[in-house]
mmCIF file of C-alpha atoms in Angstrom:
data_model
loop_
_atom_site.group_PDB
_atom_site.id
_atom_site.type_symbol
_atom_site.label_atom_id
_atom_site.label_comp_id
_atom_site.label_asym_id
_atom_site.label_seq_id
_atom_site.Cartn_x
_atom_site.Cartn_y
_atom_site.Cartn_z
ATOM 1 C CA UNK A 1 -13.315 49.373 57.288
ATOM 2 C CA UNK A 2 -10.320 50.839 55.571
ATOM 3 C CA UNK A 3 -9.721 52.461 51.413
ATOM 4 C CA UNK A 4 -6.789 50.494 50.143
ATOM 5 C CA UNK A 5 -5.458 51.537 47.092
ATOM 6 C CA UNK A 6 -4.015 48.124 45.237
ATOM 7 C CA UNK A 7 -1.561 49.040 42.032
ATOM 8 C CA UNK A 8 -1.484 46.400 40.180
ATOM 9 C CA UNK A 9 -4.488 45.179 41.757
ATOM 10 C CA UNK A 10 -6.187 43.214 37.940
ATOM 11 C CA UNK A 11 -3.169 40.788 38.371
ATOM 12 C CA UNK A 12 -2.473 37.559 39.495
ATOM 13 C CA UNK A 13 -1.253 38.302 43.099
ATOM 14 C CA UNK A 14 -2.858 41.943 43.041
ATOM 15 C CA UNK A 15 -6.674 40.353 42.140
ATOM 16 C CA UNK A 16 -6.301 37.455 45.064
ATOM 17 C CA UNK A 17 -5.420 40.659 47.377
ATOM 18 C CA UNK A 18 -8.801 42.745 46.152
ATOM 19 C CA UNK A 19 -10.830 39.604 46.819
ATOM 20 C CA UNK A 20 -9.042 39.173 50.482
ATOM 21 C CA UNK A 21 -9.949 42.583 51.141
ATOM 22 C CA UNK A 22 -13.426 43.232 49.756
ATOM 23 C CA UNK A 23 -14.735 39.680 51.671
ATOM 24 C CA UNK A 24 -13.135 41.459 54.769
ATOM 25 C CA UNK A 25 -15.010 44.517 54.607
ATOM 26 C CA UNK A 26 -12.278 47.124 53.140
ATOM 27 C CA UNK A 27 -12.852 49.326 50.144
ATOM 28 C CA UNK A 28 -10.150 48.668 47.321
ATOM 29 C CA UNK A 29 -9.124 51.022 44.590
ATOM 30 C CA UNK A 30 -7.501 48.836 42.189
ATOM 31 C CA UNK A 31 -4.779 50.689 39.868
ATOM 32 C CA UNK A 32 -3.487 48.164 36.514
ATOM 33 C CA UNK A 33 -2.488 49.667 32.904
ATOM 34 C CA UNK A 34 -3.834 45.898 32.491
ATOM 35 C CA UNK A 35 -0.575 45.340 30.193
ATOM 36 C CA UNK A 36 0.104 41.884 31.951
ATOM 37 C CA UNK A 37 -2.946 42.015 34.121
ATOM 38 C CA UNK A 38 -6.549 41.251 33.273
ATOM 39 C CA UNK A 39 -10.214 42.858 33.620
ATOM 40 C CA UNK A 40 -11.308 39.053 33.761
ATOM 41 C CA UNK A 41 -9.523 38.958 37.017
ATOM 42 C CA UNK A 42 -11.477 41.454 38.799
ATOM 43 C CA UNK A 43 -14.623 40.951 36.492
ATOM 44 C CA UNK A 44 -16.722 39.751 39.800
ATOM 45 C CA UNK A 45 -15.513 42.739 41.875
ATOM 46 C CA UNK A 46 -16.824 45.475 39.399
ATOM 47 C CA UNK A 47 -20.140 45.781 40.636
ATOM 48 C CA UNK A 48 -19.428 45.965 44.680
ATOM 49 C CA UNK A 49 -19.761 49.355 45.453
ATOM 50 C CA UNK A 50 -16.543 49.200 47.748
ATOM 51 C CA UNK A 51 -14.357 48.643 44.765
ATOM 52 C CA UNK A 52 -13.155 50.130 41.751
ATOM 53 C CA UNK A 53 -10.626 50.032 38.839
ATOM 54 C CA UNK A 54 -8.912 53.258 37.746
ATOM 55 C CA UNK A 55 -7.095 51.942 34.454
ATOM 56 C CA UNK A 56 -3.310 54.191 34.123
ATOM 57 C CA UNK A 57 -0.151 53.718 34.564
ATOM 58 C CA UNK A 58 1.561 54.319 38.170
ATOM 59 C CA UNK A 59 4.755 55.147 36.261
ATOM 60 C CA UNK A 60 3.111 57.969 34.547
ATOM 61 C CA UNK A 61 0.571 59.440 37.100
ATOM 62 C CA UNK A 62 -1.144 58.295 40.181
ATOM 63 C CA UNK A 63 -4.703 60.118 40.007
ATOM 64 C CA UNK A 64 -7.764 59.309 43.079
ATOM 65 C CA UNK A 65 -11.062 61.316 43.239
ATOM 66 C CA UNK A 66 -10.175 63.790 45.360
ATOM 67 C CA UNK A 67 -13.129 62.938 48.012
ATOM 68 C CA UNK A 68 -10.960 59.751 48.368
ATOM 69 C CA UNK A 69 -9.508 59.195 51.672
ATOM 70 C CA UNK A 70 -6.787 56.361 51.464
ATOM 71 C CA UNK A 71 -5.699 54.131 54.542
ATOM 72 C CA UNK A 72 -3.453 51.962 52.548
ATOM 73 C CA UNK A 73 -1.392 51.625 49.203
ATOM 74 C CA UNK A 74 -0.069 47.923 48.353
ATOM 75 C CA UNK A 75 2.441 48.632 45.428
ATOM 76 C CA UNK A 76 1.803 44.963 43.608
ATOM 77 C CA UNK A 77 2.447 47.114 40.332
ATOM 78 C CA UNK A 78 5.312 45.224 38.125
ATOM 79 C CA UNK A 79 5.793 42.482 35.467
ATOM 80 C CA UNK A 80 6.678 39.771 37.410
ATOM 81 C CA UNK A 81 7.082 36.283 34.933
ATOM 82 C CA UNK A 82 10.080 36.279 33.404
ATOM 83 C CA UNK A 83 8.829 36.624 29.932
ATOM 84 C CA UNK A 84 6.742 39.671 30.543
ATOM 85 C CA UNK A 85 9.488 41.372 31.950
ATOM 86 C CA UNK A 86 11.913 40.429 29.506
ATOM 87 C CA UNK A 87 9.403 41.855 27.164
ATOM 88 C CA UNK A 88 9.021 45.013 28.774
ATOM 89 C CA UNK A 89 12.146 45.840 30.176
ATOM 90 C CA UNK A 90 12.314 49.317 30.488
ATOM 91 C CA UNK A 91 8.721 49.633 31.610
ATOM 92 C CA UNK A 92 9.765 46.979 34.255
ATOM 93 C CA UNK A 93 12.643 49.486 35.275
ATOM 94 C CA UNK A 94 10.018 52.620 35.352
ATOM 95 C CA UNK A 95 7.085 50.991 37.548
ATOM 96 C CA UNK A 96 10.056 50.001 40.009
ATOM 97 C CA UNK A 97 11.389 53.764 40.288
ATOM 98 C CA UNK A 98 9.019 55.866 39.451
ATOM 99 C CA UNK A 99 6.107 54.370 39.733
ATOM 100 C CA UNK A 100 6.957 53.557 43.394
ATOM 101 C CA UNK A 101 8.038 56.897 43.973
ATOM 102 C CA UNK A 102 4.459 58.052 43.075
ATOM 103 C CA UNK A 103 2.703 55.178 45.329
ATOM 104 C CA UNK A 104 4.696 56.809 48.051
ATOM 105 C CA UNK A 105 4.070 60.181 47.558
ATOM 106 C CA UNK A 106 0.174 59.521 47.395
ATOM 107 C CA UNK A 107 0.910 57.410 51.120
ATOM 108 C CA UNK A 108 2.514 60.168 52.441
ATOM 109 C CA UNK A 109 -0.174 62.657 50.945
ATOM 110 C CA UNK A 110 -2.604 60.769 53.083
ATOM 111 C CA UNK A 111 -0.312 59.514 55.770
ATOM 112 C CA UNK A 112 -0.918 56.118 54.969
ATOM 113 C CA UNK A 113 0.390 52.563 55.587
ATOM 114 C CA UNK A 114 2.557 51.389 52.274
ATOM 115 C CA UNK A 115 3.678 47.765 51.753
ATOM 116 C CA UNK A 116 6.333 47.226 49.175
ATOM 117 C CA UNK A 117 5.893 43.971 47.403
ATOM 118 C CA UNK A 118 9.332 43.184 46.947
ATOM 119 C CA UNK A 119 10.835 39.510 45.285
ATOM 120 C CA UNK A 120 13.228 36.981 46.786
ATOM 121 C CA UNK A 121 14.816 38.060 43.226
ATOM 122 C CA UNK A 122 16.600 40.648 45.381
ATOM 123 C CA UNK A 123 18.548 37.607 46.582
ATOM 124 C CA UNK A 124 19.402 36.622 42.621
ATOM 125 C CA UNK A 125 21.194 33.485 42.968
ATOM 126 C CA UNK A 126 21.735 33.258 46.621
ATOM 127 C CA UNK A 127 25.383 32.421 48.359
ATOM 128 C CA UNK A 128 23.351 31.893 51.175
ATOM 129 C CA UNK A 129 20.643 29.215 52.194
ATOM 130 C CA UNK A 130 18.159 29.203 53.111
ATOM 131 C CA UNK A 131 17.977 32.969 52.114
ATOM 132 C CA UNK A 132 17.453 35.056 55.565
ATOM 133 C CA UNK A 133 16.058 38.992 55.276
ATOM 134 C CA UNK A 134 19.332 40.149 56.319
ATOM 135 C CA UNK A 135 21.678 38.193 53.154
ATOM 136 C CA UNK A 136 22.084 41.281 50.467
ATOM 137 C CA UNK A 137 21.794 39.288 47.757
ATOM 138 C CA UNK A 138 24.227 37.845 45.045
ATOM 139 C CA UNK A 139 22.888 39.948 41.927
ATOM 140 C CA UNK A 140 24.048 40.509 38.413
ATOM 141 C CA UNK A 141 23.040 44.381 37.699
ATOM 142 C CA UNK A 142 24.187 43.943 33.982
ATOM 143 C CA UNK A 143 22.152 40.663 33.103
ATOM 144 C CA UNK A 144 19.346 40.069 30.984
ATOM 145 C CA UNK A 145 17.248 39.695 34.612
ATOM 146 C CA UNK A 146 18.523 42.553 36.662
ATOM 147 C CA UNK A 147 15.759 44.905 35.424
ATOM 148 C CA UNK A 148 13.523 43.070 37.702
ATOM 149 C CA UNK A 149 16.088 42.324 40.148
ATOM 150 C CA UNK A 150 16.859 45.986 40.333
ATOM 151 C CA UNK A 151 13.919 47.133 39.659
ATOM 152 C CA UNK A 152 12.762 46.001 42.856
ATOM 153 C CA UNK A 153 16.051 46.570 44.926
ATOM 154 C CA UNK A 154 15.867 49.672 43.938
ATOM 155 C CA UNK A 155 12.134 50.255 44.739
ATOM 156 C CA UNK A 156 13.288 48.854 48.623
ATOM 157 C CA UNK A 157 15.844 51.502 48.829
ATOM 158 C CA UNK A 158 13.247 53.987 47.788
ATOM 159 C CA UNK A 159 10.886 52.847 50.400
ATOM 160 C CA UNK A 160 13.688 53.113 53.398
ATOM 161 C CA UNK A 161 14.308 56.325 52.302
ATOM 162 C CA UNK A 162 10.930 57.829 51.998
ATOM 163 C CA UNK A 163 10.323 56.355 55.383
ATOM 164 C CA UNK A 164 13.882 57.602 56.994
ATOM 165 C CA UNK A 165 13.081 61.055 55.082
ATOM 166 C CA UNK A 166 9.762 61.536 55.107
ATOM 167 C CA UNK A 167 8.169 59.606 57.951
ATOM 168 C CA UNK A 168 5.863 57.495 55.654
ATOM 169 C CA UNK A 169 4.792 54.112 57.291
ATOM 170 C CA UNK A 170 5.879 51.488 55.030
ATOM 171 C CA UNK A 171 6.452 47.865 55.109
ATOM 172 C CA UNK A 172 8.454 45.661 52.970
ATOM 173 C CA UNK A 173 7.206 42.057 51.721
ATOM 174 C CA UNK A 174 10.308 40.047 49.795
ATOM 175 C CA UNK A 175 7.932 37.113 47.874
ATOM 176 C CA UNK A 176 8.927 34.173 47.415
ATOM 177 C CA UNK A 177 7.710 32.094 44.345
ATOM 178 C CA UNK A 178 3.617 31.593 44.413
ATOM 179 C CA UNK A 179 1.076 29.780 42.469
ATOM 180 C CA UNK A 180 -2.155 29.100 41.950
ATOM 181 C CA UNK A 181 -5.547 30.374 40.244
ATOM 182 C CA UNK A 182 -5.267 33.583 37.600
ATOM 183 C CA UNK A 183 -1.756 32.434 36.363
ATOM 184 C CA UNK A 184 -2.113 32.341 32.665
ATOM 185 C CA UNK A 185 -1.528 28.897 31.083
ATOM 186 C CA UNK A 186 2.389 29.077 29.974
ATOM 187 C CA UNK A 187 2.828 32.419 31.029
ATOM 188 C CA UNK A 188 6.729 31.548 31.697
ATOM 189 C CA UNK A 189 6.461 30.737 35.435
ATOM 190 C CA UNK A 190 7.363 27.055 35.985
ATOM 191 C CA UNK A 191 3.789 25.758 37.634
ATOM 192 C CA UNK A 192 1.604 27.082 34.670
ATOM 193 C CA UNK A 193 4.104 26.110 32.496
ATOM 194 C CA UNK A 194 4.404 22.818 33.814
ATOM 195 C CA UNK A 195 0.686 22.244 33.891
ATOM 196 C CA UNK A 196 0.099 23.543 29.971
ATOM 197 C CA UNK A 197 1.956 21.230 28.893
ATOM 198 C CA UNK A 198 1.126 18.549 30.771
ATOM 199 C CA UNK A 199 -2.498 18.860 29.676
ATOM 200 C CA UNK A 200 -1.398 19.557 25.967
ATOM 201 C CA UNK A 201 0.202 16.217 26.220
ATOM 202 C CA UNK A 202 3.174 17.987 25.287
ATOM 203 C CA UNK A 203 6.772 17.584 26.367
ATOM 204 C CA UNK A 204 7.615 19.564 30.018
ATOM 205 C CA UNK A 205 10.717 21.539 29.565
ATOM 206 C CA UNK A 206 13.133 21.574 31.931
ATOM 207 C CA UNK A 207 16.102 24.028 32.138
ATOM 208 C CA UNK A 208 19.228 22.736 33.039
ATOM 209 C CA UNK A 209 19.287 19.028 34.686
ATOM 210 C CA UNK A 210 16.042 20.208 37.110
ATOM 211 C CA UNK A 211 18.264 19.480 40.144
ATOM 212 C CA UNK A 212 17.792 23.659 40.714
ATOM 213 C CA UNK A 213 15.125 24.287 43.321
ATOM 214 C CA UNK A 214 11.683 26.675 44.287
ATOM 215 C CA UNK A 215 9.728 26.790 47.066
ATOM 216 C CA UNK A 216 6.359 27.157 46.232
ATOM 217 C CA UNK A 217 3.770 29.178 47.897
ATOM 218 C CA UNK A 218 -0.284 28.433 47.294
ATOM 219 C CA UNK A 219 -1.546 31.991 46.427
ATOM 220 C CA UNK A 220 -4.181 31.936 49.584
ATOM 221 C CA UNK A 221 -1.426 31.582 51.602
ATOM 222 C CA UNK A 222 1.046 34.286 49.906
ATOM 223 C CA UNK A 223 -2.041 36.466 50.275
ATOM 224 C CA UNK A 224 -2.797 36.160 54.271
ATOM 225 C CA UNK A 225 1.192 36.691 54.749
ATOM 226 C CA UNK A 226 0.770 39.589 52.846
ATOM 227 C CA UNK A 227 -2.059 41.088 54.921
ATOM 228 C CA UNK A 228 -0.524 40.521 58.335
ATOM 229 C CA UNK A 229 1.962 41.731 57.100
ATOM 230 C CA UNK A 230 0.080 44.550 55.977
ATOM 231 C CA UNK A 231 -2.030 44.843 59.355
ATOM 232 C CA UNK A 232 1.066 44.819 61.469
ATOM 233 C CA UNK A 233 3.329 47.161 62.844
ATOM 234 C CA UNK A 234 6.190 45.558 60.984
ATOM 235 C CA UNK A 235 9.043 47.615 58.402
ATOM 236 C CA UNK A 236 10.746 44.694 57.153
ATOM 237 C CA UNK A 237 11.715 43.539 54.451
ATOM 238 C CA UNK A 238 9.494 40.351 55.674
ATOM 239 C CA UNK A 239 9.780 36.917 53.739
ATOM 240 C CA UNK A 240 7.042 35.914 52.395
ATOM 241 C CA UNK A 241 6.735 32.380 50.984
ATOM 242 C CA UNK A 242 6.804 28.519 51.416
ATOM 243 C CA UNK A 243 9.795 27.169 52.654
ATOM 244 C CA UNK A 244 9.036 23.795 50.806
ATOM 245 C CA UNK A 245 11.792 23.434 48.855
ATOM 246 C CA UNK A 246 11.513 21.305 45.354
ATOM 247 C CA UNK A 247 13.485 20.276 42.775
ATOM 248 C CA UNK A 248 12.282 21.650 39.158
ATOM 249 C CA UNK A 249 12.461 17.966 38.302
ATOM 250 C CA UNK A 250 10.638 16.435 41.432
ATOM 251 C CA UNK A 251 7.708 19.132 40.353
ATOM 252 C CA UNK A 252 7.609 17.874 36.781
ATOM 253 C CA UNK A 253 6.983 14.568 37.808
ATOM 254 C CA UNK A 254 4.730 15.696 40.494
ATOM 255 C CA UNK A 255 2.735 18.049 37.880
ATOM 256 C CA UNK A 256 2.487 14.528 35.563
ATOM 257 C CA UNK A 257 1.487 11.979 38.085
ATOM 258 C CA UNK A 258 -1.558 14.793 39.455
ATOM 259 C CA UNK A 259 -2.671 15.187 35.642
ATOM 260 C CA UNK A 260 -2.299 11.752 34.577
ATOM 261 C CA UNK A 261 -0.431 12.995 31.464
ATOM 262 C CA UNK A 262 2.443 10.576 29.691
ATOM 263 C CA UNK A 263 4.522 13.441 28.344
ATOM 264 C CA UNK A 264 8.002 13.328 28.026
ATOM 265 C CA UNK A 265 10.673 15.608 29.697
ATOM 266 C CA UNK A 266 12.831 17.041 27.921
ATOM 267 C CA UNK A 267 15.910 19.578 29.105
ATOM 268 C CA UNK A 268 17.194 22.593 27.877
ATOM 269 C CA UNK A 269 20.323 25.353 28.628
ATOM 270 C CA UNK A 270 19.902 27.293 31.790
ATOM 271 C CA UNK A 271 18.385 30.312 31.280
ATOM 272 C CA UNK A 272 21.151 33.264 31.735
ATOM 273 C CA UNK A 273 21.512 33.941 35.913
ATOM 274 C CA UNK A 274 18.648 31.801 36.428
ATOM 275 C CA UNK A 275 18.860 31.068 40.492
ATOM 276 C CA UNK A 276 20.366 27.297 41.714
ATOM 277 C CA UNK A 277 18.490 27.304 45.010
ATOM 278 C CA UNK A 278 15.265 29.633 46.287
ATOM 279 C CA UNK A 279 14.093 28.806 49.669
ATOM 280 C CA UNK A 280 12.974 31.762 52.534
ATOM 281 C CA UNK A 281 13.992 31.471 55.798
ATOM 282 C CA UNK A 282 10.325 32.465 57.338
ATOM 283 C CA UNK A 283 11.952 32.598 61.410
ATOM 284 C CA UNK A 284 10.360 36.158 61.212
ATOM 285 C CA UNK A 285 7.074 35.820 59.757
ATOM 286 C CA UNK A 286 6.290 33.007 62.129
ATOM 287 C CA UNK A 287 7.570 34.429 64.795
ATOM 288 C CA UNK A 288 5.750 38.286 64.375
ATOM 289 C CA UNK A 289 3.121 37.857 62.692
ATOM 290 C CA UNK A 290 2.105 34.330 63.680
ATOM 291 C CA UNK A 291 1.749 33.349 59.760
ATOM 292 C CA UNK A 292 3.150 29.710 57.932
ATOM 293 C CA UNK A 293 1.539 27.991 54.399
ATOM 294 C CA UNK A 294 -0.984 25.514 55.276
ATOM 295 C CA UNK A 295 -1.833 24.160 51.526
ATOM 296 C CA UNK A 296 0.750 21.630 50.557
ATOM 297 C CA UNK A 297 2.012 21.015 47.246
ATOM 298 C CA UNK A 298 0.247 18.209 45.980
ATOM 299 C CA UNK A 299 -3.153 20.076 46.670
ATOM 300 C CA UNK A 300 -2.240 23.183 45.400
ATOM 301 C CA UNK A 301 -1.124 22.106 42.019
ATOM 302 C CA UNK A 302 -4.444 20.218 42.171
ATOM 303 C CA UNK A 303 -6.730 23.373 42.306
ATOM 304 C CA UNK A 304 -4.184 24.774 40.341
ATOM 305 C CA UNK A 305 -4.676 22.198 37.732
ATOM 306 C CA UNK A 306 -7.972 22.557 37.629
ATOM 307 C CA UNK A 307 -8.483 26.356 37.322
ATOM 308 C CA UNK A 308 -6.315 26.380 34.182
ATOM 309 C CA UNK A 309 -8.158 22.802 32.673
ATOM 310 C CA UNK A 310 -10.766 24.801 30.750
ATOM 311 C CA UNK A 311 -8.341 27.750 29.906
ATOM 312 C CA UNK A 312 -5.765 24.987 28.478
ATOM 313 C CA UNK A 313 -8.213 23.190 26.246
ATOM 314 C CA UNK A 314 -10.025 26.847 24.861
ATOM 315 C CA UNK A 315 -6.665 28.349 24.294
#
């Protein structure tokens, strides 16, 4: 049994990542100012005695019981839709600098393993397909995006160093676009989006002519990456996502046909630096750490789908 500390731990990726490691047998010590994560998410948790939510803000302190012995800190802490972070901007840029810088001084305090989870934003939009760990990235530092983009390129370069520096044991997960359960109907990222509408019977909007592409990763799967990851001896940066590569149109008509909806399409301008083509080389994550998605697309959206049914028709 290890004490992982999870920052950012009450949201969508972060909550999947307590659950993973409570059902193993871990103890988790979920940090979340809860600004874009929930309670709700980590409602069922709260009365295991092997976890427990300290409510702050990473950028501003990092504060443990001082009995607490930690084994592990996942840094999960960060906006991640592109409306939340577009919304918070320079709290976007603060988790990714100094909030990481205080994740890593509490790993080194208790010379523990720290995995860095990093975006395939890093890549912006990519020269270079599929996008390999060892492409640096085509990004704009100037545009409306880059305080995520940097955020988190910036928050690598912090993790080298502390490790080059300071010997801490770190690991570096680049994540590739995920779905699934806990997204928040039309919170900005295209599956929820996609699905709101679809059940609203509204029109889906598509940027651009939705010949761009993603490659989506089912959240259970994004989640065991991220743990071998984790459990391994590995620095990285690691990729970490599907390598099923989609059109934004083929998943409109995808998310319509699964919910049976007759709503319209309708296309709007690019968003500003918005990426052509996503898609992860994963050569290294097969190859060292033995891990690949198993949920295909179609099912996904389906549990998908049904998660955010309810939340859809209350909201």
């Amino acid at each position: 049994m290890s004490r992982i500390v999870v920052a950012g731990g009450a949201g969508f990726l972060g909550s999947h990542l307590c659950d993973y490691l409570i059902a193993r047998g871990d103890s988790v010590v979920c940090l979340d100012d809860l600004s874009t994560g929930s309670r709700d998410n980590v409602a069922h948790l709260l009365d295991s005695p092997r976890f427990s939510l300290v409510v702050g803000d990473v950028s501003e302190k990092v504060e443990l019981d001082a009995n607490t012995k930690v084994d592990a800190v996942c840094n999960l802490a960060s906006p991640a839709s592109p409306p939340a972070y577009l919304e918070r901007p320079l709290e976007t840029l603060a988790v990714g600098s100094e909030g990481t810088r205080r994740l890593l001084e509490l790993a080194l305090a208790h010379e523990a393993r720290f995995l860095m989870a990093s975006t395939s934003e890093v890549y912006g939009d990519p020269l270079v397909h599929p996008q390999r760990e060892s492409y640096h990235g085509n990004v704009d530092p100037t545009g409306p995006r880059s305080v995520y983009d940097e955020a988190k390129r910036f928050a690598e370069s912090m993790t080298m160093a502390m490790h080059r520096y300071r010997g801490v044991d770190v690991t570096i997960a680049r994540i590739f676009n995920t779905y699934g359960p806990r997204l928040a109907p039309g919170d900005g990222r295209v599956v929820s989006n996609f699905i709101s509408q679809a059940l609203r019977g509204e029109p889906l909007t598509v940027y651009g002519d939705g010949s761009q592409t993603r490659s989506l990763c089912y959240v259970d799967d994004e989640i065991a990456g991220l743990v071998a990851l984790l459990d391994s001896s590995l620095i990285g940066p690691v990729n970490i996502g599907s390598p099923d590569e989609r059109t934004i149109l083929e998943l409109a008509h995808t998310v319509l046909e699964l919910s049976g909806s007759d709503s319209p399409i309708t296309f709007e301008p690019l968003p500003t630096d918005d990426p052509v083509r996503r898609c992860p080389d994963i050569t290294l994550a097969t190859s060292e750490l033995g891990w690949f998605p198993i949920v295909g697309l179609r099912d996904g959206i389906t549990r998908t789908m049904e998660y955010l049914a309810p939340r859809v028709r209350a909201s």
